[in-house]
Amino acid sequence: MLRLNAPSVLRLVLFLALLLCVHGRPAVRTIRDTAQFDALLKKHSEETGMPVIVDFYSESCGPCRQIAPAYKKLAKEMSDKAVFVKVDVNSQHQLSSRYGVRSMPTFLFFVGGKKFKEFSGAGEQQLRQFTDMSISKAEGENVELTFESLMEYYAVHDPMKAEEDVEIVYKACAKQSKAKGKCAGGAAKELGRKLNKKYSKRPKTIKRFTAVEKDDEKPEAGGEKSSKKEKTQKKEKKKTALSLSDIPKEELMAEIEKRNLAEAEAKEDAEEDDDDDDDLQTSTYTPSEFPERVVIIGSGPAGLSAAVYAARAGLRPVVVAPPMGGQLQGKGVDVENYPGLFNVTGPEVVSKMREQAALFGTVFEGDMVTNVNIDKRPFSVELKEGKSISTHSVIVATGADSIWLGVEGEYEHRGAGVSSCATCDGHLFRDQTVIVVGGGDSAMEDALVLSRTSKEVIIVVRRDVLRASKVLATRVIEKENIKIVWNSTVEEIKGGVIEGVAGEDGEEGTESKNVVKGAMIKDVNTGKLEEISCDAVFVAIGHSPNTEFLGGQIAHSKTHNGYLEVEGMSSRTNVAGIFAAGDSADAVYRQAITSAGSGAMAALDVERYLSEHGLGNEEEEFERQMMEEMMADEIVDDSGGYNAYENANAGAGRKESSKAPEKPKKEKKEEEEVKKEEEDEEHIEL
Ligand SMILES: Cc1cc2nc3c(=O)[nH]c(=O)nc-3n(C[C@H](O)[C@H](O)[C@H](O)COP(=O)(O)OP(=O)(O)OC[C@H]3O[C@@H](n4cnc5c(N)ncnc54)[C@H](O)[C@@H]3O)c2cc1C
């Protein structure tokens, strides 16, 4: 037994009370092991009834980063209706293979502990839609039919029914609902429906779950959480333990250790949450009464480099782009060809550029641009969420997106074996055979990335030469596990079914799943078709510039579809005041460094354009004029002898100028005395 004196007991009590403080839960919790995940599902199916939504992601996956802020926003919005968690597939192989996750991000939606919906990809709308559906389903299933209610019901509608028979009906419902002997959820609803059909009236139900115990969300170590009864007993025990000296030392130490662990975990969660919050800081733009000098659309290397230049020139640029986006976000491996940067991945490069732009005063707005109204000046940049920004000039730096093959089986298997991002999804096909379609730099890079993890990489090339740079082509040809199929095209992607993935309830081996099994390859010379077996197809056949939102108002390149046309070596488009930079206007080089270079050119072109047209900082100009007017007012009002320019305290002059300056006290007193004497004299005279 540990014997403690009174001050020690007090200190220990205070310490334990401090540890008892409840830590706020992050909106999206990280699952650290399978037991924690299972316990979470169990808890919410048995105790809260809330759906559990799971994001299977990986750090190197661009689309995962892209959707993460939206997922977190949704989690915050719906925190009282659903539970949002994330699983890193790299550290949680067991969970991702249990649910047959083959593409990232993949979202699973659990209601009542069972998988209800699933989808892969960064579709915000689908994420919201499935979340709403899961919440509706969970709310619909939040019913319980008590035995008493059923008895009352039969007493009214079928009084001849014996209690034993009612009990049989109730037990059958309880067995189906698997709710610990209760007739609840879907089974209770089904019973209600049947009774309604028979007696034209439903029995009364109650809500199975009431208020959610938010602070008690964390399952206890080891996965299983203690029952309510146990908890009450513990509380009682705490209350009745009048002295800590009655508690054995081992129990105290174990409790402290447990709470320290819980505190550390909560701190980690909160830190993680803070990190994620950085992603969510999507808007630093406050609408102004005055037009901006430059709005930059896009935050890839082109947009951010333009921002650095424009910000350093004092133009206070506004960058509009979704918080996560751009091609480098999908590059989980190092960017090796950007001078001065090494050992940094694509997303890290972009993040550094963003940091630098922000440092010099760039303002960010995390949204998509849907249109630029060029019919009036200043232009009006329209945003998806409804805002519009008035600006004298615009730099379009919206990059380009992947192009798909458009063959049968491609769309159906996107996110389930068909991908355009080898760095994101490659490692899901470890030790398997994968096809890469394309003969350019992107295709070669993808093949090299995949060759590190896949058993075999087959490149399907339309011609008998590679379009890629010589260095990349040589590296590919030298790789032993890369094979090239020349003069061929992919005509169809074949799917098949694999058995033995996890079932709805997470049980291993109970469900089948559609996967890629092969591709039909056509020899362009002979027209002969051949099926090549594979587990995934990576499409790397090019890009389509993101310029559609401009609706053809700006001239396009005559040789390269969709790319914006610029004048000679400049970034000027055919519309004065609109400039283009990066991949949206470059079908040839399409590199981070060239995009950054053209972004810098665009900012310099904007500076020149603004000064040529006398378009300065109108806000500053307005303030200057106001000040001048105020000063002028002061001169005009100076009838009392006050001159703002002669007064040292000119800044405080405006209100003062309407009054005559105060006279010194002594002078005032003498004046008053003279006045009084005069009055007295007048009085005597009277
Ligand atoms: C997998 C991969 C690996 C690569 N690796 C390298 C490499 O190692 N080295 C290299 O030099 N290059 C590499 N590249 C090429 C390089 O990423 C691009 O050339 C470069 O990112 C182009 O920059 P950008 O700013 O023009 O466009 P992007 O980087 O594509 O950025 C476009 C921006 O515009 C935004 N946007 C699009 N539409 C809108 C809209 N309507 N409203 C608002 N914002 C919008 C996007 O969200 C994004 O922020 C790689 C490309 C890929 C796909």
Short mmCIF file of N, CA and C in Angstrom, two decimals, residues 160-287:
data_model
loop_
_atom_site.label_atom_id
_atom_site.label_comp_id
_atom_site.label_asym_id
_atom_site.label_seq_id
_atom_site.Cartn_x
_atom_site.Cartn_y
_atom_site.Cartn_z
N MET A 160 -56.64 -11.24 -28.90
CA MET A 160 -56.59 -12.67 -28.64
C MET A 160 -55.15 -13.19 -28.57
N LYS A 161 -54.22 -12.38 -29.03
CA LYS A 161 -52.82 -12.83 -29.10
C LYS A 161 -52.25 -13.01 -27.68
N ALA A 162 -51.76 -14.21 -27.41
CA ALA A 162 -51.21 -14.49 -26.08
C ALA A 162 -49.84 -13.85 -25.92
N GLU A 163 -49.46 -13.58 -24.67
CA GLU A 163 -48.18 -12.91 -24.41
C GLU A 163 -47.00 -13.72 -24.97
N GLU A 164 -47.12 -15.09 -24.87
CA GLU A 164 -46.02 -15.93 -25.38
C GLU A 164 -45.85 -15.73 -26.88
N ASP A 165 -46.98 -15.55 -27.59
CA ASP A 165 -46.90 -15.37 -29.04
C ASP A 165 -46.28 -14.01 -29.40
N VAL A 166 -46.65 -13.00 -28.59
CA VAL A 166 -46.05 -11.67 -28.83
C VAL A 166 -44.54 -11.76 -28.59
N GLU A 167 -44.18 -12.52 -27.58
CA GLU A 167 -42.76 -12.69 -27.24
C GLU A 167 -42.01 -13.35 -28.40
N ILE A 168 -42.66 -14.30 -29.07
CA ILE A 168 -42.02 -14.98 -30.21
C ILE A 168 -41.75 -13.97 -31.33
N VAL A 169 -42.78 -13.13 -31.59
CA VAL A 169 -42.63 -12.11 -32.65
C VAL A 169 -41.47 -11.17 -32.28
N TYR A 170 -41.47 -10.73 -31.01
CA TYR A 170 -40.46 -9.78 -30.56
C TYR A 170 -39.06 -10.39 -30.67
N LYS A 171 -38.93 -11.66 -30.25
CA LYS A 171 -37.61 -12.31 -30.26
C LYS A 171 -37.10 -12.48 -31.69
N ALA A 172 -38.03 -12.79 -32.62
CA ALA A 172 -37.63 -12.96 -34.02
C ALA A 172 -37.05 -11.65 -34.55
N CYS A 173 -37.71 -10.55 -34.18
CA CYS A 173 -37.23 -9.22 -34.62
C CYS A 173 -35.86 -8.94 -34.00
N ALA A 174 -35.74 -9.21 -32.70
CA ALA A 174 -34.48 -8.94 -31.99
C ALA A 174 -33.34 -9.75 -32.59
N LYS A 175 -33.65 -10.98 -33.00
CA LYS A 175 -32.61 -11.85 -33.56
C LYS A 175 -32.11 -11.25 -34.89
N GLN A 176 -33.05 -10.75 -35.67
CA GLN A 176 -32.67 -10.17 -36.96
C GLN A 176 -31.88 -8.88 -36.79
N SER A 177 -32.26 -8.11 -35.79
CA SER A 177 -31.62 -6.79 -35.67
C SER A 177 -30.24 -6.87 -35.04
N LYS A 178 -29.89 -7.95 -34.43
CA LYS A 178 -28.57 -8.13 -33.79
C LYS A 178 -28.24 -6.97 -32.84
N ALA A 179 -29.29 -6.42 -32.21
CA ALA A 179 -29.04 -5.27 -31.32
C ALA A 179 -29.15 -5.71 -29.87
N LYS A 180 -28.36 -6.66 -29.50
CA LYS A 180 -28.30 -7.15 -28.12
C LYS A 180 -29.68 -7.42 -27.55
N GLY A 181 -30.43 -8.29 -28.22
CA GLY A 181 -31.74 -8.70 -27.71
C GLY A 181 -32.85 -7.69 -27.89
N LYS A 182 -32.56 -6.59 -28.61
CA LYS A 182 -33.60 -5.56 -28.80
C LYS A 182 -34.14 -5.65 -30.22
N CYS A 183 -35.44 -5.31 -30.37
CA CYS A 183 -36.02 -5.24 -31.70
C CYS A 183 -35.78 -3.81 -32.17
N ALA A 184 -34.75 -3.62 -32.99
CA ALA A 184 -34.35 -2.25 -33.35
C ALA A 184 -33.89 -2.17 -34.80
N GLY A 185 -33.62 -0.92 -35.24
CA GLY A 185 -33.06 -0.67 -36.56
C GLY A 185 -33.95 -1.16 -37.69
N GLY A 186 -33.29 -1.69 -38.74
CA GLY A 186 -34.00 -2.14 -39.94
C GLY A 186 -35.03 -3.21 -39.64
N ALA A 187 -34.71 -4.11 -38.67
CA ALA A 187 -35.62 -5.20 -38.34
C ALA A 187 -36.91 -4.65 -37.73
N ALA A 188 -36.77 -3.62 -36.86
CA ALA A 188 -37.95 -3.01 -36.23
C ALA A 188 -38.80 -2.31 -37.29
N LYS A 189 -38.11 -1.66 -38.24
CA LYS A 189 -38.84 -0.97 -39.31
C LYS A 189 -39.62 -1.97 -40.16
N GLU A 190 -38.96 -3.10 -40.44
CA GLU A 190 -39.57 -4.13 -41.27
C GLU A 190 -40.80 -4.73 -40.56
N LEU A 191 -40.64 -4.96 -39.26
CA LEU A 191 -41.77 -5.51 -38.49
C LEU A 191 -42.93 -4.50 -38.49
N GLY A 192 -42.60 -3.22 -38.31
CA GLY A 192 -43.61 -2.17 -38.34
C GLY A 192 -44.35 -2.17 -39.68
N ARG A 193 -43.56 -2.35 -40.77
CA ARG A 193 -44.16 -2.33 -42.12
C ARG A 193 -45.15 -3.49 -42.28
N LYS A 194 -44.73 -4.67 -41.79
CA LYS A 194 -45.58 -5.86 -41.91
C LYS A 194 -46.85 -5.70 -41.10
N LEU A 195 -46.69 -5.18 -39.87
CA LEU A 195 -47.88 -5.00 -39.01
C LEU A 195 -48.84 -3.99 -39.62
N ASN A 196 -48.25 -2.96 -40.23
CA ASN A 196 -49.07 -1.93 -40.88
C ASN A 196 -49.88 -2.55 -42.02
N LYS A 197 -49.23 -3.47 -42.73
CA LYS A 197 -49.91 -4.12 -43.86
C LYS A 197 -51.09 -4.96 -43.34
N LYS A 198 -50.85 -5.61 -42.20
CA LYS A 198 -51.87 -6.51 -41.68
C LYS A 198 -52.99 -5.76 -40.94
N TYR A 199 -52.60 -4.79 -40.09
CA TYR A 199 -53.61 -4.14 -39.25
C TYR A 199 -53.83 -2.66 -39.60
N SER A 200 -53.20 -2.22 -40.69
CA SER A 200 -53.32 -0.82 -41.15
C SER A 200 -52.86 0.20 -40.11
N LYS A 201 -51.98 -0.16 -39.27
CA LYS A 201 -51.44 0.78 -38.27
C LYS A 201 -50.07 0.27 -37.81
N ARG A 202 -49.16 1.21 -37.64
CA ARG A 202 -47.81 0.82 -37.19
C ARG A 202 -47.73 0.88 -35.66
N PRO A 203 -46.92 0.03 -35.07
CA PRO A 203 -46.74 0.14 -33.62
C PRO A 203 -45.88 1.35 -33.28
N LYS A 204 -46.00 1.84 -32.05
CA LYS A 204 -45.21 3.02 -31.64
C LYS A 204 -43.76 2.60 -31.42
N THR A 205 -42.85 3.39 -31.95
CA THR A 205 -41.42 3.09 -31.72
C THR A 205 -40.79 4.27 -30.98
N ILE A 206 -39.65 4.01 -30.42
CA ILE A 206 -38.90 5.11 -29.78
C ILE A 206 -37.56 5.23 -30.48
N LYS A 207 -36.84 6.30 -30.20
CA LYS A 207 -35.49 6.44 -30.78
C LYS A 207 -34.56 5.52 -30.02
N ARG A 208 -33.78 4.76 -30.79
CA ARG A 208 -32.88 3.81 -30.13
C ARG A 208 -31.69 4.55 -29.51
N PHE A 209 -31.16 5.50 -30.25
CA PHE A 209 -30.01 6.28 -29.73
C PHE A 209 -30.45 7.70 -29.51
N THR A 210 -30.06 8.26 -28.39
CA THR A 210 -30.39 9.67 -28.16
C THR A 210 -29.12 10.50 -28.33
N ALA A 211 -28.88 11.46 -27.44
CA ALA A 211 -27.72 12.34 -27.61
C ALA A 211 -26.44 11.54 -27.65
N VAL A 212 -25.52 12.03 -28.49
CA VAL A 212 -24.25 11.34 -28.65
C VAL A 212 -23.28 11.80 -27.58
N GLU A 213 -22.57 10.81 -27.00
CA GLU A 213 -21.58 11.16 -25.98
C GLU A 213 -20.30 11.54 -26.68
N LYS A 214 -20.22 12.83 -27.10
CA LYS A 214 -19.10 13.28 -27.93
C LYS A 214 -17.74 13.09 -27.29
N ASP A 215 -17.64 13.40 -26.01
CA ASP A 215 -16.33 13.39 -25.38
C ASP A 215 -15.81 12.01 -25.09
N ASP A 216 -16.69 11.06 -25.31
CA ASP A 216 -16.32 9.72 -24.92
C ASP A 216 -16.03 8.86 -26.14
N GLU A 217 -15.61 9.51 -27.24
CA GLU A 217 -15.51 8.78 -28.49
C GLU A 217 -14.38 7.78 -28.57
N LYS A 218 -13.32 8.07 -27.87
CA LYS A 218 -12.15 7.21 -28.06
C LYS A 218 -12.35 5.84 -27.42
N PRO A 219 -12.24 4.77 -28.24
CA PRO A 219 -12.36 3.46 -27.63
C PRO A 219 -11.16 3.24 -26.72
N GLU A 220 -11.36 2.47 -25.70
CA GLU A 220 -10.27 2.29 -24.77
C GLU A 220 -9.19 1.40 -25.35
N ALA A 221 -7.97 1.53 -24.80
CA ALA A 221 -6.84 0.75 -25.31
C ALA A 221 -7.23 -0.71 -25.44
N GLY A 222 -6.75 -1.34 -26.50
CA GLY A 222 -7.08 -2.74 -26.72
C GLY A 222 -8.35 -2.90 -27.51
N GLY A 223 -8.97 -1.80 -27.86
CA GLY A 223 -10.13 -1.85 -28.75
C GLY A 223 -11.44 -1.90 -28.00
N GLU A 224 -11.60 -2.71 -26.99
CA GLU A 224 -12.88 -2.84 -26.30
C GLU A 224 -13.08 -1.69 -25.33
N LYS A 225 -14.26 -1.14 -25.30
CA LYS A 225 -14.48 -0.07 -24.32
C LYS A 225 -15.33 -0.60 -23.18
N SER A 226 -15.25 0.05 -22.05
CA SER A 226 -15.98 -0.45 -20.91
C SER A 226 -17.46 -0.11 -21.01
N SER A 227 -18.29 -0.93 -20.42
CA SER A 227 -19.72 -0.72 -20.49
C SER A 227 -20.13 0.45 -19.61
N LYS A 228 -21.37 0.94 -19.82
CA LYS A 228 -21.84 2.07 -19.03
C LYS A 228 -21.86 1.73 -17.55
N LYS A 229 -22.28 0.47 -17.30
CA LYS A 229 -22.39 0.02 -15.92
C LYS A 229 -21.01 0.09 -15.24
N GLU A 230 -20.00 -0.41 -15.99
CA GLU A 230 -18.64 -0.39 -15.45
C GLU A 230 -18.20 1.04 -15.14
N LYS A 231 -18.57 1.94 -16.09
CA LYS A 231 -18.17 3.34 -15.91
C LYS A 231 -18.78 3.93 -14.66
N THR A 232 -20.10 3.67 -14.50
CA THR A 232 -20.78 4.20 -13.33
C THR A 232 -20.11 3.65 -12.07
N GLN A 233 -19.79 2.34 -12.13
CA GLN A 233 -19.14 1.74 -10.96
C GLN A 233 -17.83 2.44 -10.65
N LYS A 234 -17.08 2.76 -11.77
CA LYS A 234 -15.79 3.42 -11.58
C LYS A 234 -15.99 4.78 -10.93
N LYS A 235 -17.01 5.53 -11.44
CA LYS A 235 -17.27 6.86 -10.90
C LYS A 235 -17.60 6.76 -9.42
N GLU A 236 -18.48 5.77 -9.13
CA GLU A 236 -18.89 5.57 -7.74
C GLU A 236 -17.67 5.30 -6.87
N LYS A 237 -16.80 4.44 -7.45
CA LYS A 237 -15.61 4.05 -6.71
C LYS A 237 -14.77 5.28 -6.39
N LYS A 238 -14.66 6.18 -7.45
CA LYS A 238 -13.87 7.38 -7.26
C LYS A 238 -14.47 8.22 -6.13
N LYS A 239 -15.84 8.31 -6.16
CA LYS A 239 -16.50 9.15 -5.17
C LYS A 239 -16.29 8.59 -3.77
N THR A 240 -16.41 7.25 -3.68
CA THR A 240 -16.35 6.66 -2.34
C THR A 240 -14.93 6.51 -1.82
N ALA A 241 -13.93 6.53 -2.75
CA ALA A 241 -12.56 6.43 -2.28
C ALA A 241 -12.17 7.75 -1.64
N LEU A 242 -12.40 7.87 -0.34
CA LEU A 242 -12.20 9.13 0.34
C LEU A 242 -10.74 9.53 0.37
N SER A 243 -9.87 8.54 0.42
CA SER A 243 -8.46 8.84 0.46
C SER A 243 -7.75 8.03 -0.63
N LEU A 244 -6.81 8.71 -1.31
CA LEU A 244 -6.07 8.00 -2.35
C LEU A 244 -5.20 6.91 -1.74
N SER A 245 -4.94 7.09 -0.46
CA SER A 245 -4.07 6.11 0.19
C SER A 245 -4.74 4.74 0.25
N ASP A 246 -6.08 4.72 -0.02
CA ASP A 246 -6.76 3.42 -0.05
C ASP A 246 -6.53 2.69 -1.36
N ILE A 247 -6.06 3.43 -2.39
CA ILE A 247 -5.88 2.80 -3.70
C ILE A 247 -4.47 2.23 -3.79
N PRO A 248 -4.36 0.97 -4.24
CA PRO A 248 -3.02 0.39 -4.34
C PRO A 248 -2.15 1.19 -5.31
N LYS A 249 -0.85 1.27 -5.01
CA LYS A 249 0.10 2.05 -5.80
C LYS A 249 0.06 1.63 -7.27
N GLU A 250 0.02 0.29 -7.52
CA GLU A 250 0.07 -0.22 -8.90
C GLU A 250 -1.11 0.33 -9.70
N GLU A 251 -2.28 0.37 -9.02
CA GLU A 251 -3.49 0.84 -9.71
C GLU A 251 -3.35 2.32 -10.09
N LEU A 252 -2.79 3.08 -9.12
CA LEU A 252 -2.59 4.51 -9.38
C LEU A 252 -1.63 4.74 -10.53
N MET A 253 -0.51 3.99 -10.50
CA MET A 253 0.50 4.17 -11.53
C MET A 253 -0.06 3.77 -12.90
N ALA A 254 -0.84 2.67 -12.91
CA ALA A 254 -1.42 2.21 -14.18
C ALA A 254 -2.38 3.26 -14.72
N GLU A 255 -3.17 3.86 -13.80
CA GLU A 255 -4.14 4.88 -14.21
C GLU A 255 -3.42 6.09 -14.80
N ILE A 256 -2.33 6.51 -14.12
CA ILE A 256 -1.58 7.68 -14.59
C ILE A 256 -1.01 7.40 -15.97
N GLU A 257 -0.45 6.19 -16.12
CA GLU A 257 0.16 5.83 -17.41
C GLU A 257 -0.89 5.84 -18.52
N LYS A 258 -2.07 5.27 -18.19
CA LYS A 258 -3.15 5.21 -19.17
C LYS A 258 -3.57 6.61 -19.60
N ARG A 259 -3.68 7.48 -18.61
CA ARG A 259 -4.12 8.84 -18.92
C ARG A 259 -3.05 9.63 -19.67
N ASN A 260 -1.78 9.37 -19.30
CA ASN A 260 -0.68 10.02 -20.04
C ASN A 260 -0.74 9.64 -21.50
N LEU A 261 -0.99 8.34 -21.73
CA LEU A 261 -1.05 7.81 -23.09
C LEU A 261 -2.20 8.46 -23.86
N ALA A 262 -3.36 8.52 -23.17
CA ALA A 262 -4.54 9.11 -23.81
C ALA A 262 -4.27 10.57 -24.13
N GLU A 263 -3.57 11.26 -23.18
CA GLU A 263 -3.29 12.68 -23.39
C GLU A 263 -2.35 12.86 -24.58
N ALA A 264 -1.31 12.00 -24.64
CA ALA A 264 -0.35 12.11 -25.74
C ALA A 264 -1.04 11.89 -27.07
N GLU A 265 -1.94 10.88 -27.10
CA GLU A 265 -2.66 10.57 -28.34
C GLU A 265 -3.55 11.73 -28.75
N ALA A 266 -4.23 12.30 -27.74
CA ALA A 266 -5.13 13.42 -28.03
C ALA A 266 -4.34 14.61 -28.55
N LYS A 267 -3.13 14.82 -27.97
CA LYS A 267 -2.28 15.93 -28.38
C LYS A 267 -1.85 15.72 -29.84
N GLU A 268 -1.48 14.46 -30.13
CA GLU A 268 -1.05 14.10 -31.48
C GLU A 268 -2.18 14.37 -32.48
N ASP A 269 -3.38 13.94 -32.07
CA ASP A 269 -4.56 14.15 -32.92
C ASP A 269 -4.78 15.64 -33.16
N ALA A 270 -4.65 16.41 -32.06
CA ALA A 270 -4.92 17.84 -32.18
C ALA A 270 -3.89 18.50 -33.08
N GLU A 271 -2.60 18.05 -32.94
CA GLU A 271 -1.54 18.62 -33.79
C GLU A 271 -1.82 18.31 -35.25
N GLU A 272 -2.23 17.05 -35.48
CA GLU A 272 -2.55 16.61 -36.83
C GLU A 272 -3.69 17.46 -37.38
N ASP A 273 -4.62 17.73 -36.49
CA ASP A 273 -5.77 18.54 -36.86
C ASP A 273 -5.32 19.95 -37.24
N ASP A 274 -4.36 20.49 -36.45
CA ASP A 274 -3.85 21.82 -36.75
C ASP A 274 -3.18 21.84 -38.10
N ASP A 275 -2.38 20.76 -38.39
CA ASP A 275 -1.69 20.68 -39.67
C ASP A 275 -2.70 20.73 -40.79
N ASP A 276 -3.77 19.91 -40.61
CA ASP A 276 -4.80 19.85 -41.64
C ASP A 276 -5.46 21.20 -41.81
N ASP A 277 -5.55 21.96 -40.70
CA ASP A 277 -6.19 23.27 -40.77
C ASP A 277 -5.48 24.18 -41.75
N ASP A 278 -4.14 23.97 -41.88
CA ASP A 278 -3.40 24.79 -42.83
C ASP A 278 -3.98 24.62 -44.22
N ASP A 279 -4.35 23.35 -44.53
CA ASP A 279 -4.92 23.07 -45.85
C ASP A 279 -6.23 23.81 -46.02
N LEU A 280 -6.93 23.95 -44.88
CA LEU A 280 -8.25 24.53 -44.97
C LEU A 280 -8.24 26.06 -45.02
N GLN A 281 -7.06 26.62 -44.76
CA GLN A 281 -7.02 28.08 -44.79
C GLN A 281 -7.04 28.52 -46.24
N THR A 282 -8.24 28.42 -46.81
CA THR A 282 -8.37 28.59 -48.23
C THR A 282 -8.60 30.04 -48.63
N SER A 283 -8.99 30.87 -47.68
CA SER A 283 -9.34 32.22 -48.08
C SER A 283 -8.67 33.27 -47.22
N THR A 284 -7.86 34.10 -47.88
CA THR A 284 -7.31 35.24 -47.15
C THR A 284 -7.77 36.51 -47.84
N TYR A 285 -8.64 36.37 -48.82
CA TYR A 285 -9.08 37.51 -49.61
C TYR A 285 -10.31 38.18 -48.99
N THR A 286 -10.23 39.47 -48.78
CA THR A 286 -11.40 40.22 -48.33
C THR A 286 -11.80 41.14 -49.47
N PRO A 287 -13.07 41.05 -49.90
CA PRO A 287 -13.49 41.88 -51.03
C PRO A 287 -13.21 43.36 -50.76
#
